[in-house]
XYZ file of C-alpha atoms in Angstrom:
477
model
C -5.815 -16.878 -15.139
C -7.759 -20.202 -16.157
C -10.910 -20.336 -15.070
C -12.111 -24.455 -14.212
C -15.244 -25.064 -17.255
C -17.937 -27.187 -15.586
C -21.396 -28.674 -16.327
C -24.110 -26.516 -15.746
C -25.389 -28.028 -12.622
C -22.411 -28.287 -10.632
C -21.358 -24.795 -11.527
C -24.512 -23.145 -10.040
C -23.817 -25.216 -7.199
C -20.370 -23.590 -7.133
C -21.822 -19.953 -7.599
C -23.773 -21.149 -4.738
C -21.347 -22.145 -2.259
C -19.301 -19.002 -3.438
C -21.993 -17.139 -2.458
C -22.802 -18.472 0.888
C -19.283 -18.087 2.256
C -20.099 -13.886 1.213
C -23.253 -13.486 2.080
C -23.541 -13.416 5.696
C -23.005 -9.406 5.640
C -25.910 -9.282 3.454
C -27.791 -11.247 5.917
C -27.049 -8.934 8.608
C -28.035 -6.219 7.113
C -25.168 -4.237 7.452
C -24.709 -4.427 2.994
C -25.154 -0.539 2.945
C -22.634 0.582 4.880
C -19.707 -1.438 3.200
C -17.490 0.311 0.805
C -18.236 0.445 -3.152
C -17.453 -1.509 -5.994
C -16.789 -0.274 -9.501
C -19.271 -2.706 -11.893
C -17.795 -2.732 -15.190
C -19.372 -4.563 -18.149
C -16.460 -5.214 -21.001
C -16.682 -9.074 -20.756
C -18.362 -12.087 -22.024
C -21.069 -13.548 -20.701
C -21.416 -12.099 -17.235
C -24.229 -12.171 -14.920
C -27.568 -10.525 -15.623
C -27.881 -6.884 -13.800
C -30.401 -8.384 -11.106
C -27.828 -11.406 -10.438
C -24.804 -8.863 -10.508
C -26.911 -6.962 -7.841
C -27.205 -9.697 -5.334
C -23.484 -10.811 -6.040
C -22.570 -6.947 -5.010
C -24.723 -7.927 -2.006
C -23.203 -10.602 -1.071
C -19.912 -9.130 -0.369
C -21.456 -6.578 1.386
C -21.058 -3.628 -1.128
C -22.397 -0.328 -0.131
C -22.685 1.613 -3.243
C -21.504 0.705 -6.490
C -19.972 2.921 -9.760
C -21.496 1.943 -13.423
C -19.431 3.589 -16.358
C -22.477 4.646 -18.431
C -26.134 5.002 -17.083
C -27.584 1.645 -18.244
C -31.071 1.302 -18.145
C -30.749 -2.352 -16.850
C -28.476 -2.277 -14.309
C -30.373 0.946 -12.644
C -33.592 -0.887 -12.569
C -31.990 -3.580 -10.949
C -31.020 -1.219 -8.098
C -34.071 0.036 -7.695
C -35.200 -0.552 -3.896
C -31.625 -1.651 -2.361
C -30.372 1.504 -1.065
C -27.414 1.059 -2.635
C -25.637 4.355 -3.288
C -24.932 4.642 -7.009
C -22.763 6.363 -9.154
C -23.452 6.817 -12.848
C -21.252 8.515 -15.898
C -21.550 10.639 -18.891
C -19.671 10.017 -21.584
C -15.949 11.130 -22.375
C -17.395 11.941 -26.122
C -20.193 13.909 -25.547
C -18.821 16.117 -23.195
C -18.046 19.117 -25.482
C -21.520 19.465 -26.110
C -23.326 19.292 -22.953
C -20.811 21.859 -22.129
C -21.863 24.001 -25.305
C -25.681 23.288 -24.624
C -27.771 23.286 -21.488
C -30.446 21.760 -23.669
C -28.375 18.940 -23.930
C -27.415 18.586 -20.640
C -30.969 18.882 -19.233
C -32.118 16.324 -21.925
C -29.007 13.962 -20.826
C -30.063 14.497 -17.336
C -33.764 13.971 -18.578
C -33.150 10.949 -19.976
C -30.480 9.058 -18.023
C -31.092 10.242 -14.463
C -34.504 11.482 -14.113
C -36.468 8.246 -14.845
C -34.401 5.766 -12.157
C -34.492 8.459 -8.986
C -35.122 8.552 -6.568
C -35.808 4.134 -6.322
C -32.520 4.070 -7.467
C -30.611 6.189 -5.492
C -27.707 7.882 -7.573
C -25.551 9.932 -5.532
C -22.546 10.636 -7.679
C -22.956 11.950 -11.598
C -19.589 11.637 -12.893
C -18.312 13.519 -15.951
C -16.445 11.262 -17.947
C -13.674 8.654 -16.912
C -9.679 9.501 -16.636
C -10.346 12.750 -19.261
C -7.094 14.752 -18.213
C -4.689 11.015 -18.791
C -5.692 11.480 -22.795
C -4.197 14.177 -24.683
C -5.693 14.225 -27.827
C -8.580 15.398 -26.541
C -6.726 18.174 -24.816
C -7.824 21.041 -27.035
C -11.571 19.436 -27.913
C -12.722 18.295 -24.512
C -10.414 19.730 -21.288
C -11.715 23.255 -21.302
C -15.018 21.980 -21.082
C -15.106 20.055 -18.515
C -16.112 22.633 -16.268
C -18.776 23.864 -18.404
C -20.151 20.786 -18.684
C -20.900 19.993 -15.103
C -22.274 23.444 -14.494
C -24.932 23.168 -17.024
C -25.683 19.496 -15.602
C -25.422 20.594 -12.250
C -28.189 23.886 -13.245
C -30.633 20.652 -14.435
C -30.472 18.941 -12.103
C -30.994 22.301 -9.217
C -33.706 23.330 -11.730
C -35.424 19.495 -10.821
C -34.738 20.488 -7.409
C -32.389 17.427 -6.732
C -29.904 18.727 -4.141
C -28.485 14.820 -2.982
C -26.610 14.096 -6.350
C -22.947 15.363 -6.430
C -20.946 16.199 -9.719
C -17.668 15.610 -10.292
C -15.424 13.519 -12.730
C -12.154 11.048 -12.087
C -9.050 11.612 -12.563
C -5.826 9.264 -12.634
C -2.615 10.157 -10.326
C -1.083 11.213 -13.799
C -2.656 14.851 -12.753
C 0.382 15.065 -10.907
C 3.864 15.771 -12.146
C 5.612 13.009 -10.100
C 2.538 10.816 -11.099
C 1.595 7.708 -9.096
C 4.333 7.722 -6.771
C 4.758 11.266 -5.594
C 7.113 10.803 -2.504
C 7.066 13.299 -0.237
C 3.802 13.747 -0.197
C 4.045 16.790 0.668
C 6.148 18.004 -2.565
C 3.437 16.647 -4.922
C 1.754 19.468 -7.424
C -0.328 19.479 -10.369
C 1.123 19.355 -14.094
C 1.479 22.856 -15.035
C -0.617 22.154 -18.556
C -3.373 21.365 -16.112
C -3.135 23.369 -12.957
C -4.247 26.778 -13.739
C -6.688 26.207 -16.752
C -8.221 23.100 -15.377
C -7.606 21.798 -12.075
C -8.537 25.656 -10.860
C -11.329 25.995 -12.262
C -12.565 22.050 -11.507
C -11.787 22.888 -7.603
C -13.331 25.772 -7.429
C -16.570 24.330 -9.119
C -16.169 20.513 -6.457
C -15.784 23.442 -3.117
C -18.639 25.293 -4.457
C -21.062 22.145 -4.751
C -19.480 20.335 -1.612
C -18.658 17.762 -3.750
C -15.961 15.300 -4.501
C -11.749 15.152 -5.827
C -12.405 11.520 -7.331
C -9.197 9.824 -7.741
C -8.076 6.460 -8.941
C -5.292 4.892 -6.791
C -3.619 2.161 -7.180
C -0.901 0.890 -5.019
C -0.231 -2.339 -7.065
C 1.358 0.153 -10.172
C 3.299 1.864 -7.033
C 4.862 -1.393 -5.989
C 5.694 -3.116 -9.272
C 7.189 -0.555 -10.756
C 9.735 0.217 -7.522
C 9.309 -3.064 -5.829
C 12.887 -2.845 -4.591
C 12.240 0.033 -2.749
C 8.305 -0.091 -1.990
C 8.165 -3.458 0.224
C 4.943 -5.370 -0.623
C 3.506 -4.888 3.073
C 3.408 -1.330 2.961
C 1.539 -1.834 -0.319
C -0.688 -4.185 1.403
C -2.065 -2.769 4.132
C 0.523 -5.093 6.352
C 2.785 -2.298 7.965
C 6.307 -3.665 8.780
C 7.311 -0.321 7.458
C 6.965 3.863 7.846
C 7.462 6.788 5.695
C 8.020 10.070 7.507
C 7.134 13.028 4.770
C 10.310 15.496 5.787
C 7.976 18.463 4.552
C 5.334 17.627 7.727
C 6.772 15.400 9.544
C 3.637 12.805 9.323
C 4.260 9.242 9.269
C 2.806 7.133 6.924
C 2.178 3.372 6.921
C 0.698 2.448 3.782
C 0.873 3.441 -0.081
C -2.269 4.430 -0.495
C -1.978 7.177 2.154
C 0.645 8.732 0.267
C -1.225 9.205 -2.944
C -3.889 10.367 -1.410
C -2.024 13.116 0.870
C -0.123 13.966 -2.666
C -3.363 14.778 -4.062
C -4.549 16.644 -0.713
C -0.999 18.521 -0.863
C -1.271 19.037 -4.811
C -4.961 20.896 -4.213
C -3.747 23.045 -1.696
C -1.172 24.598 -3.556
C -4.008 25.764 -5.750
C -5.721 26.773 -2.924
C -8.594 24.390 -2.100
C -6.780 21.998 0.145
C -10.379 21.474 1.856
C -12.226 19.648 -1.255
C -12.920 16.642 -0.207
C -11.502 12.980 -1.681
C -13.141 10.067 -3.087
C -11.222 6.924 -4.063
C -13.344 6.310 -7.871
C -11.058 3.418 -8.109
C -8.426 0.771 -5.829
C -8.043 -2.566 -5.786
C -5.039 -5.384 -6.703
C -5.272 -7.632 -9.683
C -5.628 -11.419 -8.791
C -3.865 -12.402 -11.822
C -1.788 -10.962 -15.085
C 1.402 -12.037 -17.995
C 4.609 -13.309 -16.423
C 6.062 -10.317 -16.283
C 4.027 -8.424 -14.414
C 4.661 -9.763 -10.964
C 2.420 -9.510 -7.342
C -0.762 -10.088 -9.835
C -2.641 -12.991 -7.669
C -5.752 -13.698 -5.680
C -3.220 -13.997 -2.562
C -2.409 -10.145 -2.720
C -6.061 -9.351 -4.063
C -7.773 -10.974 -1.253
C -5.408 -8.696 1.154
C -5.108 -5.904 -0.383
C -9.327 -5.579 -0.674
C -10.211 -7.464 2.869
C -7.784 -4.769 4.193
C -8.899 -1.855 2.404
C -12.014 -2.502 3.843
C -11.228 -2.451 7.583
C -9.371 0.398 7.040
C -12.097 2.481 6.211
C -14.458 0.809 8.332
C -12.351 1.076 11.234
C -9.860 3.955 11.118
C -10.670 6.253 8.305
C -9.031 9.445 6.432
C -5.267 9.702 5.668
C -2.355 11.187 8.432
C -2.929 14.447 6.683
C -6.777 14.496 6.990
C -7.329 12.136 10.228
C -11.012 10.262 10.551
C -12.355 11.953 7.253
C -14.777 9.683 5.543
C -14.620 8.624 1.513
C -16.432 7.350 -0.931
C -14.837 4.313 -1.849
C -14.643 1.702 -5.006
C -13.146 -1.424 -5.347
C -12.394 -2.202 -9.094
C -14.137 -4.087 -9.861
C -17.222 -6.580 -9.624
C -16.055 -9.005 -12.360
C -12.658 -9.883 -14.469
C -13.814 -8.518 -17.580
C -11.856 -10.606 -20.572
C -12.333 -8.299 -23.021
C -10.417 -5.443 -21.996
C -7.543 -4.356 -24.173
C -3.918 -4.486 -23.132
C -1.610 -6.172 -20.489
C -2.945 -9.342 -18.234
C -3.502 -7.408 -15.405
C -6.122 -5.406 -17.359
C -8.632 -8.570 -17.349
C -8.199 -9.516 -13.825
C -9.302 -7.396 -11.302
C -12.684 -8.857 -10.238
C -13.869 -10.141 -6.990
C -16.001 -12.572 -8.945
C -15.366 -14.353 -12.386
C -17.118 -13.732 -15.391
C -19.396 -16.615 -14.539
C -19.830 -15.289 -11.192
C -17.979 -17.122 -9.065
C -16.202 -15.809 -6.253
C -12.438 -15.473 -6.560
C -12.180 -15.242 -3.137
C -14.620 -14.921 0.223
C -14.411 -10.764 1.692
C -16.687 -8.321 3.541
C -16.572 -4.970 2.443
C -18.004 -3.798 5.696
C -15.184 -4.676 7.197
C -16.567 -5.941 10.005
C -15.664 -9.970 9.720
C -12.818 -10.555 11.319
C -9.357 -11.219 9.379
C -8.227 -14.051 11.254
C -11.919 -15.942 10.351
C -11.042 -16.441 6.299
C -10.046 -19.441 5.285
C -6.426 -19.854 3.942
C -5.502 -18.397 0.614
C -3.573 -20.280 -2.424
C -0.148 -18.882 -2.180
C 1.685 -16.486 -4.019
C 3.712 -18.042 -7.033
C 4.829 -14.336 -8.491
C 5.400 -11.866 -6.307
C 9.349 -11.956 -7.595
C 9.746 -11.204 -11.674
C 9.306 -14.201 -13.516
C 12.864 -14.935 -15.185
C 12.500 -17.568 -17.982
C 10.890 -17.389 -21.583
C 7.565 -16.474 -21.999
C 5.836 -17.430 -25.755
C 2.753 -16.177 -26.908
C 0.116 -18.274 -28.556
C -3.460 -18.480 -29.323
C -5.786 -19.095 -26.331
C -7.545 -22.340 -25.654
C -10.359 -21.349 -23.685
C -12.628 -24.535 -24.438
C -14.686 -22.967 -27.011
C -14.881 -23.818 -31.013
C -12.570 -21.714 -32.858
C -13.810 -18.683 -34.337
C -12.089 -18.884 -38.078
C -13.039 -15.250 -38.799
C -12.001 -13.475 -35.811
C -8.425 -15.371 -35.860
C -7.954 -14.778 -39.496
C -8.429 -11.149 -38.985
C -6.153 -11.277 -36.224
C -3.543 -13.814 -37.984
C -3.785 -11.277 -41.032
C -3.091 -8.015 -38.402
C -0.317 -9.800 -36.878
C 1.610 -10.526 -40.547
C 0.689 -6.533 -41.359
C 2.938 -5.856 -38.845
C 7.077 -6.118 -38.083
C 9.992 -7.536 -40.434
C 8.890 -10.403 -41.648
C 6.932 -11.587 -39.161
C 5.154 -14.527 -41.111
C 7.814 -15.504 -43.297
C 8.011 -18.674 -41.676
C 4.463 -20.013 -42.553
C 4.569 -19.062 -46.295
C 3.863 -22.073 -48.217
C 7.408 -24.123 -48.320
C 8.475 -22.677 -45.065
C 9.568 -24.169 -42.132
C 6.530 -23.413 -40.253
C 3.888 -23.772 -42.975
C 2.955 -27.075 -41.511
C 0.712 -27.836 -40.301
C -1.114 -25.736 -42.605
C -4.064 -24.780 -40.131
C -5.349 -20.901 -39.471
C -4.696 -22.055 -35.688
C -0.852 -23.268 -36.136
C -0.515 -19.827 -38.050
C -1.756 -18.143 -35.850
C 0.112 -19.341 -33.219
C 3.453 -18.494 -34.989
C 2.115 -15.175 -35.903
C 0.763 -13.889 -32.509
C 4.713 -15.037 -31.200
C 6.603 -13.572 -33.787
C 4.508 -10.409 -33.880
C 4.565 -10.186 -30.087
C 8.334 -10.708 -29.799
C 9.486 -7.979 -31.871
C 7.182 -5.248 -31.232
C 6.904 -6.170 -26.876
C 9.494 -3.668 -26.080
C 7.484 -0.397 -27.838
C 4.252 -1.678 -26.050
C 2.757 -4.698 -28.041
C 0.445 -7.055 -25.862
C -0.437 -10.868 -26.126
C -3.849 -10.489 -26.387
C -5.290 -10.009 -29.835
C -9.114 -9.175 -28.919
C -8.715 -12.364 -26.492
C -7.253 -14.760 -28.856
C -4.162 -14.949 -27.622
C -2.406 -16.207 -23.995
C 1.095 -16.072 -23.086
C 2.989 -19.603 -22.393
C 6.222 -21.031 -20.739
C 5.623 -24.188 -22.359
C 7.354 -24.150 -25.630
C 5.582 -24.350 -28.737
C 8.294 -25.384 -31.231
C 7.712 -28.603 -33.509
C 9.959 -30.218 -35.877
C 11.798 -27.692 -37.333
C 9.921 -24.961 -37.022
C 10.901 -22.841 -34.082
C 8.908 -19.832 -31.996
C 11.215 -17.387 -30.618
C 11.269 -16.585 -27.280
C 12.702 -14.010 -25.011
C 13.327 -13.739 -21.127
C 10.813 -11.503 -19.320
């Protein structure tokens, strides 16, 4: 999604204005009791930590998740009452589970200084663990381990507020993100007895939380003949009875969470309670991946919010308060992978709002101004190119050669066209090769997972880039 460039002045008068049409939540005072945000840092030039603090303000964030335990960012939450979650880790897992020394010096170091002015409530071990399998043998027997020698610091410090857990994708379950019935849903068997047991019986011990990252938006593209985009949405218009209990759901997000309800009572700890580490809807993405727009985003997100401010819990657990996370604070442009990936933020990298919301839920849904329509919320069917990104900057020579000389590594003869003598060795510029490069490489190797991204050098395009003779192949999405 293009973000508008503009001269310094006007654009902190736009972060401004942005701002303003948020902030009134913050200016009621009601900021601590809206729902969370998930503040993730893998972008360029974002906003300081004390600027990304009042921007979580001024939507009216509650708490917010960090995926490390930055020094920065927990000074800057020092003082706002803002409940905070912080992370250890995936790599060093295995040994704070083989040492309590090193947990108690993790704990010592990361945790200790910051609380209680910052108030950490959640100490999460590691991100998604059990959705990478070659760390299988190395790191998912220790999980457990792990949290009980962090959890034996931080009882031996006598701090009893902070809960333990870790999150965990809906790939835990063996129908994965879009276990329908409900009711039917179960953990993978290379998971259930040797981890998920154990990792129960450790959360119902400590009182603490299943944290779970659901996302409708996956649900709906990938079965959006079947899933309407309402139900997705928040929007009703349609009902799913579960024929195993009979309860009637009106939303996606229900349903994965009463799958993961149904899935831990089958192990026997149906009572553990659920936290949502991660929701939201992307406000932008590649042509092929279709709903991704600041239309659904701002719906999805305003809607999530009154939800849980109004009617929480699930049909299978009525009224029972979550934890809940909105991902995320910013679209971070340097994560890897499809478009969606980079554009899940409530606010641009430069900090300006993608759209006005409350997470209080408490302003009225009728009040927001209009939103830009939809444009993709039916699969894009024409040709889609990919070339390298003009994002207003000077080009970096290095980075593109390295990327130009990746992209001709890979394939059957992907660069044969811009060999000297060639039809597209003209003109003979790193950024014309490139271009060619990035398309052919892209076009072959799309279908076994390949992105257009190239470390954020590359965009996709439906204009086509062809000159003269020299043609970029293309290929309907």
């Amino acid at each position: 999604m293009a973000v508008l460039v503009l001269p310094a002045a006007w654009a902190l008068l736009v972060v401004v204005l942005a701002a303003s049409s948020c902030c009134h939540v913050a200016a009621h005072g009601r900021s601590s009791h809206g729902i969370g945000v998930n503040y993730g840092r893998v972008a360029d030039d974002i906003p300081s930590p004390r600027r990304s603090v009042e921007l979580l303000r001024a939507v009216g964030a509650g708490s917010v998740k960090i995926y490390d335990a930055n020094p920065g960012v927990l000074r800057a939450l020092e003082g706002t009452h803002m409940r905070v979650s912080i992370m250890v880790p995936n790599e060093i897992i295995p040994d704070i589970a083989a040492s309590a020394a090193a947990a108690d010096r993790w704990v010592a170091e990361n945790l200790v200084p910051y609380y209680p002015e910052t108030r950490v409530k959640y100490l999460l071990v590691g991100n998604e663990l059990l959705s990478d399998y070659s760390i299988a043998n190395s790191t998912w027997p220790r999980i457990v381990p792990a949290m009980e020698n962090l959890h034996r610091s931080l009882r031996a410090r006598r701090i009893s507020s902070v809960k333990i857990s870790t999150t965990l994708a809906m790939d835990t379950l063996t129908s994965g993100a879009f276990p329908r019935p409900p009711s039917a849903a179960a953990f993978r068997p290379d998971i259930a007895r040797a981890v998920m047991r154990p990792l129960l019986r450790f959360l119902k011990g400590t009182n603490s939380y299943y944290f779970v990252d659901a996302y409708p938006y996956f649900v709906w593209s990938e079965n959006n003949k079947t899933v309407p985009l309402e139900y997705a949405l928040f929007q009703g218009g349609s009902r799913y009875v579960d024929p195993g209990t009979g309860l009637t759901y009106t939303n996606m997000l229900d349903e994965m969470l009463d799958a993961v309800v149904a899935a831990m009572a089958k192990l026997g700890y149906g009572e553990v309670k659920l936290a949502i580490a991660e929701t939201g809807w992307p406000n932008g993405g590649d042509y092929e991946q279709i709903g991704g727009n600041a239309h659904n985003a701002a719906i999805y997100n305003r809607n999530l919010a009154a939800r849980m401010a109004e009617n929480p819990g699930t049909p299978a657990r009525p009224g029972a308060k979550m934890p809940v996370f909105v991902f995320s604070l910013y679209n971070e442009d340097l994560k890897p992978g499809p478009g969606t990936e980079r554009h899940w933020g409530l606010y641009y990298a430069n900090g300006t709002a993608i759209y006005p919301i409350d997470l209080t839920g408490a302003r009225p849904l009728g009040s927001y101004p209009p939103l830009p329509a939809p444009e993709n919320n039916t699969p894009y069917k024409g040709p889609v190119w990919c070339v390298l990104a003009d994002r207003g900057k000077k080009l970096n020579e290095t980075a593109v050669g390295n990327a130009l000389a990746y992209a001709c590594g890979q394939g059957n003869g992907t660069c044969d066209a811009i060999q000297p003598g060639k039809e597209c060795f003209l003109p003979n510029t790193t950024a014309a090769h490139a271009s060619y490069a990035f398309n052919s490489y892209w076009q072959q190797l799309r279908k076994t997972g390949a992105t257009c991204y190239f470390n954020n050098l590359a965009e996709e395009s439906t204009k086509d880039p062809s000159h003269g003779s020299c043609k970029f192949h293309s290929s309907l999405v």
